[in-house]
């Protein structure tokens, strides 16, 4: 202890960085699981619309008529709308999660390069951020970019 301040061992901060990275990686894995489940929905929609197109082509050929445009049907299909929304959300979350992992790696690198005094000073603001990342981060935190500099234990 120096001048009434609590010193946090640097190895504890380094461990917290590692645990925060692991936590973010687990969130990324959960997002990937969501994306994989969307692939099943995508295949079901593909089969549904392939059948619809084939039926339309067959009917047009049999009746010597024009093939109908199914683009409006696609735009209004609740399954397609939900799939598109879920897919966009998951890919956005995954992108933000990956960007944040890169930020976290950069912060760790800067922390390691700092002098002893800089590391002690940095540990005071890093502790609540890393604790939050270790214990409370979720997929929903990545609906928008997560700002490490503004992050605190009570976002």
PDB file of C-alpha atoms in Angstrom:
ATOM      1  CA  UNK A   1       0.000   0.000   0.000  1.00  0.00           C
ATOM      2  CA  UNK A   2       1.194   3.474  -0.853  1.00  0.00           C
ATOM      3  CA  UNK A   3      -0.309   6.712   0.450  1.00  0.00           C
ATOM      4  CA  UNK A   4      -3.622   5.074   1.407  1.00  0.00           C
ATOM      5  CA  UNK A   5      -4.255   3.708  -2.088  1.00  0.00           C
ATOM      6  CA  UNK A   6      -4.951   0.067  -2.693  1.00  0.00           C
ATOM      7  CA  UNK A   7      -2.499  -1.511  -5.079  1.00  0.00           C
ATOM      8  CA  UNK A   8      -3.775  -4.194  -7.366  1.00  0.00           C
ATOM      9  CA  UNK A   9      -1.175  -6.742  -8.406  1.00  0.00           C
ATOM     10  CA  UNK A  10      -0.490  -6.396 -12.123  1.00  0.00           C
ATOM     11  CA  UNK A  11      -0.902 -10.131 -12.589  1.00  0.00           C
ATOM     12  CA  UNK A  12      -4.506  -9.756 -11.356  1.00  0.00           C
ATOM     13  CA  UNK A  13      -5.211  -7.156 -14.035  1.00  0.00           C
ATOM     14  CA  UNK A  14      -3.546  -9.353 -16.647  1.00  0.00           C
ATOM     15  CA  UNK A  15      -5.688 -12.290 -15.515  1.00  0.00           C
ATOM     16  CA  UNK A  16      -8.790 -10.097 -15.721  1.00  0.00           C
ATOM     17  CA  UNK A  17      -7.844  -9.147 -19.280  1.00  0.00           C
ATOM     18  CA  UNK A  18      -7.602 -12.830 -20.131  1.00  0.00           C
ATOM     19  CA  UNK A  19     -10.929 -13.590 -18.471  1.00  0.00           C
ATOM     20  CA  UNK A  20     -12.561 -10.634 -20.248  1.00  0.00           C
ATOM     21  CA  UNK A  21     -11.266 -11.885 -23.608  1.00  0.00           C
ATOM     22  CA  UNK A  22     -12.596 -15.362 -22.796  1.00  0.00           C
ATOM     23  CA  UNK A  23     -15.976 -13.903 -21.839  1.00  0.00           C
ATOM     24  CA  UNK A  24     -16.169 -11.907 -25.079  1.00  0.00           C
ATOM     25  CA  UNK A  25     -15.131 -15.004 -27.043  1.00  0.00           C
ATOM     26  CA  UNK A  26     -17.950 -16.970 -25.387  1.00  0.00           C
ATOM     27  CA  UNK A  27     -20.420 -14.254 -26.366  1.00  0.00           C
ATOM     28  CA  UNK A  28     -19.036 -14.438 -29.912  1.00  0.00           C
ATOM     29  CA  UNK A  29     -19.551 -18.193 -29.875  1.00  0.00           C
ATOM     30  CA  UNK A  30     -23.174 -17.716 -28.750  1.00  0.00           C
ATOM     31  CA  UNK A  31     -23.716 -15.270 -31.615  1.00  0.00           C
ATOM     32  CA  UNK A  32     -22.205 -17.780 -34.057  1.00  0.00           C
ATOM     33  CA  UNK A  33     -24.620 -20.399 -32.727  1.00  0.00           C
ATOM     34  CA  UNK A  34     -27.464 -18.003 -33.561  1.00  0.00           C
ATOM     35  CA  UNK A  35     -26.069 -17.546 -37.070  1.00  0.00           C
ATOM     36  CA  UNK A  36     -25.844 -21.323 -37.510  1.00  0.00           C
ATOM     37  CA  UNK A  37     -29.467 -21.780 -36.471  1.00  0.00           C
ATOM     38  CA  UNK A  38     -30.412 -19.132 -39.025  1.00  0.00           C
ATOM     39  CA  UNK A  39     -28.823 -21.282 -41.719  1.00  0.00           C
ATOM     40  CA  UNK A  40     -31.562 -23.876 -41.129  1.00  0.00           C
ATOM     41  CA  UNK A  41     -34.217 -21.187 -41.539  1.00  0.00           C
ATOM     42  CA  UNK A  42     -32.437 -19.945 -44.650  1.00  0.00           C
ATOM     43  CA  UNK A  43     -32.515 -23.431 -46.179  1.00  0.00           C
ATOM     44  CA  UNK A  44     -36.217 -23.834 -45.350  1.00  0.00           C
ATOM     45  CA  UNK A  45     -36.983 -20.492 -47.003  1.00  0.00           C
ATOM     46  CA  UNK A  46     -34.857 -21.423 -49.996  1.00  0.00           C
ATOM     47  CA  UNK A  47     -36.789 -24.672 -50.423  1.00  0.00           C
ATOM     48  CA  UNK A  48     -40.117 -22.876 -49.982  1.00  0.00           C
ATOM     49  CA  UNK A  49     -39.326 -20.257 -52.613  1.00  0.00           C
ATOM     50  CA  UNK A  50     -37.700 -22.733 -54.982  1.00  0.00           C
ATOM     51  CA  UNK A  51     -40.948 -24.716 -54.949  1.00  0.00           C
ATOM     52  CA  UNK A  52     -42.958 -21.527 -55.462  1.00  0.00           C
ATOM     53  CA  UNK A  53     -40.797 -20.509 -58.434  1.00  0.00           C
ATOM     54  CA  UNK A  54     -40.955 -23.989 -59.941  1.00  0.00           C
ATOM     55  CA  UNK A  55     -44.747 -24.062 -59.550  1.00  0.00           C
ATOM     56  CA  UNK A  56     -45.006 -20.587 -61.115  1.00  0.00           C
ATOM     57  CA  UNK A  57     -42.788 -21.583 -64.035  1.00  0.00           C
ATOM     58  CA  UNK A  58     -44.752 -24.766 -64.597  1.00  0.00           C
ATOM     59  CA  UNK A  59     -48.064 -22.889 -64.519  1.00  0.00           C
ATOM     60  CA  UNK A  60     -46.721 -20.204 -66.873  1.00  0.00           C
ATOM     61  CA  UNK A  61     -45.502 -22.812 -69.348  1.00  0.00           C
ATOM     62  CA  UNK A  62     -48.767 -24.778 -69.195  1.00  0.00           C
ATOM     63  CA  UNK A  63     -50.852 -21.628 -69.672  1.00  0.00           C
ATOM     64  CA  UNK A  64     -48.475 -19.886 -72.082  1.00  0.00           C
ATOM     65  CA  UNK A  65     -48.455 -16.911 -69.752  1.00  0.00           C
ATOM     66  CA  UNK A  66     -45.924 -14.615 -68.186  1.00  0.00           C
ATOM     67  CA  UNK A  67     -44.009 -15.824 -65.116  1.00  0.00           C
ATOM     68  CA  UNK A  68     -45.252 -13.870 -62.084  1.00  0.00           C
ATOM     69  CA  UNK A  69     -42.858 -11.679 -60.112  1.00  0.00           C
ATOM     70  CA  UNK A  70     -42.485 -13.059 -56.575  1.00  0.00           C
ATOM     71  CA  UNK A  71     -40.409 -10.180 -55.217  1.00  0.00           C
ATOM     72  CA  UNK A  72     -43.438  -8.615 -53.475  1.00  0.00           C
ATOM     73  CA  UNK A  73     -44.266 -11.970 -51.906  1.00  0.00           C
ATOM     74  CA  UNK A  74     -40.720 -12.146 -50.560  1.00  0.00           C
ATOM     75  CA  UNK A  75     -40.912  -8.618 -49.140  1.00  0.00           C
ATOM     76  CA  UNK A  76     -44.198  -9.344 -47.356  1.00  0.00           C
ATOM     77  CA  UNK A  77     -43.476 -12.854 -46.065  1.00  0.00           C
ATOM     78  CA  UNK A  78     -43.306 -12.679 -42.235  1.00  0.00           C
ATOM     79  CA  UNK A  79     -40.816 -15.573 -42.174  1.00  0.00           C
ATOM     80  CA  UNK A  80     -38.549 -13.780 -44.630  1.00  0.00           C
ATOM     81  CA  UNK A  81     -38.862 -10.490 -42.736  1.00  0.00           C
ATOM     82  CA  UNK A  82     -37.997 -12.180 -39.429  1.00  0.00           C
ATOM     83  CA  UNK A  83     -35.121 -14.116 -40.987  1.00  0.00           C
ATOM     84  CA  UNK A  84     -33.697 -10.973 -42.545  1.00  0.00           C
ATOM     85  CA  UNK A  85     -34.005  -9.044 -39.285  1.00  0.00           C
ATOM     86  CA  UNK A  86     -32.472 -11.851 -37.199  1.00  0.00           C
ATOM     87  CA  UNK A  87     -29.665 -12.337 -39.704  1.00  0.00           C
ATOM     88  CA  UNK A  88     -28.850  -8.620 -39.770  1.00  0.00           C
ATOM     89  CA  UNK A  89     -28.909  -8.464 -35.970  1.00  0.00           C
ATOM     90  CA  UNK A  90     -26.636 -11.498 -35.547  1.00  0.00           C
ATOM     91  CA  UNK A  91     -24.101 -10.416 -38.148  1.00  0.00           C
ATOM     92  CA  UNK A  92     -24.031  -6.901 -36.668  1.00  0.00           C
ATOM     93  CA  UNK A  93     -23.491  -8.322 -33.180  1.00  0.00           C
ATOM     94  CA  UNK A  94     -20.725 -10.583 -34.454  1.00  0.00           C
ATOM     95  CA  UNK A  95     -19.001  -7.709 -36.241  1.00  0.00           C
ATOM     96  CA  UNK A  96     -19.163  -5.488 -33.149  1.00  0.00           C
ATOM     97  CA  UNK A  97     -17.970  -8.348 -30.935  1.00  0.00           C
ATOM     98  CA  UNK A  98     -14.957  -8.977 -33.180  1.00  0.00           C
ATOM     99  CA  UNK A  99     -14.144  -5.256 -33.317  1.00  0.00           C
ATOM    100  CA  UNK A 100     -14.323  -5.085 -29.536  1.00  0.00           C
ATOM    101  CA  UNK A 101     -11.999  -8.077 -29.161  1.00  0.00           C
ATOM    102  CA  UNK A 102      -9.457  -6.193 -31.263  1.00  0.00           C
ATOM    103  CA  UNK A 103      -9.901  -3.126 -29.045  1.00  0.00           C
ATOM    104  CA  UNK A 104      -9.414  -5.258 -25.945  1.00  0.00           C
ATOM    105  CA  UNK A 105      -6.207  -6.742 -27.376  1.00  0.00           C
ATOM    106  CA  UNK A 106      -4.927  -3.225 -28.111  1.00  0.00           C
ATOM    107  CA  UNK A 107      -5.774  -2.046 -24.581  1.00  0.00           C
ATOM    108  CA  UNK A 108      -3.943  -5.050 -23.136  1.00  0.00           C
ATOM    109  CA  UNK A 109      -0.902  -4.392 -25.295  1.00  0.00           C
ATOM    110  CA  UNK A 110      -0.834  -0.735 -24.219  1.00  0.00           C
ATOM    111  CA  UNK A 111      -1.228  -1.777 -20.587  1.00  0.00           C
ATOM    112  CA  UNK A 112       1.708  -4.185 -20.836  1.00  0.00           C
ATOM    113  CA  UNK A 113       3.923  -1.562 -22.490  1.00  0.00           C
ATOM    114  CA  UNK A 114       3.251   1.046 -19.801  1.00  0.00           C
ATOM    115  CA  UNK A 115       5.677   1.880 -17.043  1.00  0.00           C
ATOM    116  CA  UNK A 116       5.007   0.551 -13.566  1.00  0.00           C
ATOM    117  CA  UNK A 117       3.424   3.851 -12.522  1.00  0.00           C
ATOM    118  CA  UNK A 118       1.283   4.008 -15.654  1.00  0.00           C
ATOM    119  CA  UNK A 119       0.125   0.453 -15.099  1.00  0.00           C
ATOM    120  CA  UNK A 120      -0.878   1.186 -11.507  1.00  0.00           C
ATOM    121  CA  UNK A 121      -2.812   4.280 -12.611  1.00  0.00           C
ATOM    122  CA  UNK A 122      -4.433   2.392 -15.486  1.00  0.00           C
ATOM    123  CA  UNK A 123      -5.440  -0.504 -13.250  1.00  0.00           C
ATOM    124  CA  UNK A 124      -7.819   1.749 -11.305  1.00  0.00           C
ATOM    125  CA  UNK A 125      -9.955   2.475 -14.355  1.00  0.00           C
ATOM    126  CA  UNK A 126      -9.440  -0.963 -15.915  1.00  0.00           C
ATOM    127  CA  UNK A 127     -10.646  -2.962 -12.910  1.00  0.00           C
ATOM    128  CA  UNK A 128     -14.378  -2.065 -13.161  1.00  0.00           C
ATOM    129  CA  UNK A 129     -14.342  -2.352 -16.957  1.00  0.00           C
ATOM    130  CA  UNK A 130     -12.694  -5.759 -16.967  1.00  0.00           C
ATOM    131  CA  UNK A 131     -14.886  -6.983 -14.117  1.00  0.00           C
ATOM    132  CA  UNK A 132     -17.976  -5.961 -16.107  1.00  0.00           C
ATOM    133  CA  UNK A 133     -16.676  -7.737 -19.206  1.00  0.00           C
ATOM    134  CA  UNK A 134     -15.848 -10.838 -17.193  1.00  0.00           C
ATOM    135  CA  UNK A 135     -19.213 -11.069 -15.431  1.00  0.00           C
ATOM    136  CA  UNK A 136     -21.981  -9.184 -17.217  1.00  0.00           C
ATOM    137  CA  UNK A 137     -21.348  -8.830 -20.948  1.00  0.00           C
ATOM    138  CA  UNK A 138     -23.996 -10.340 -23.238  1.00  0.00           C
ATOM    139  CA  UNK A 139     -24.946 -10.560 -26.907  1.00  0.00           C
ATOM    140  CA  UNK A 140     -27.248  -7.572 -26.539  1.00  0.00           C
ATOM    141  CA  UNK A 141     -24.278  -5.410 -25.540  1.00  0.00           C
ATOM    142  CA  UNK A 142     -23.075  -5.798 -29.138  1.00  0.00           C
ATOM    143  CA  UNK A 143     -26.237  -4.534 -30.847  1.00  0.00           C
ATOM    144  CA  UNK A 144     -24.150  -1.395 -31.317  1.00  0.00           C
ATOM    145  CA  UNK A 145     -20.399  -0.879 -31.035  1.00  0.00           C
ATOM    146  CA  UNK A 146     -19.207  -1.223 -27.450  1.00  0.00           C
ATOM    147  CA  UNK A 147     -16.902   1.650 -26.478  1.00  0.00           C
ATOM    148  CA  UNK A 148     -14.133   0.456 -24.163  1.00  0.00           C
ATOM    149  CA  UNK A 149     -13.179   3.997 -23.152  1.00  0.00           C
ATOM    150  CA  UNK A 150     -16.743   4.783 -22.010  1.00  0.00           C
ATOM    151  CA  UNK A 151     -17.379   1.356 -20.503  1.00  0.00           C
ATOM    152  CA  UNK A 152     -17.877   1.127 -16.777  1.00  0.00           C
ATOM    153  CA  UNK A 153     -19.348  -1.378 -14.362  1.00  0.00           C
ATOM    154  CA  UNK A 154     -22.807   0.245 -14.593  1.00  0.00           C
ATOM    155  CA  UNK A 155     -23.435   0.896 -18.322  1.00  0.00           C
TER     156      UNK A 155
END
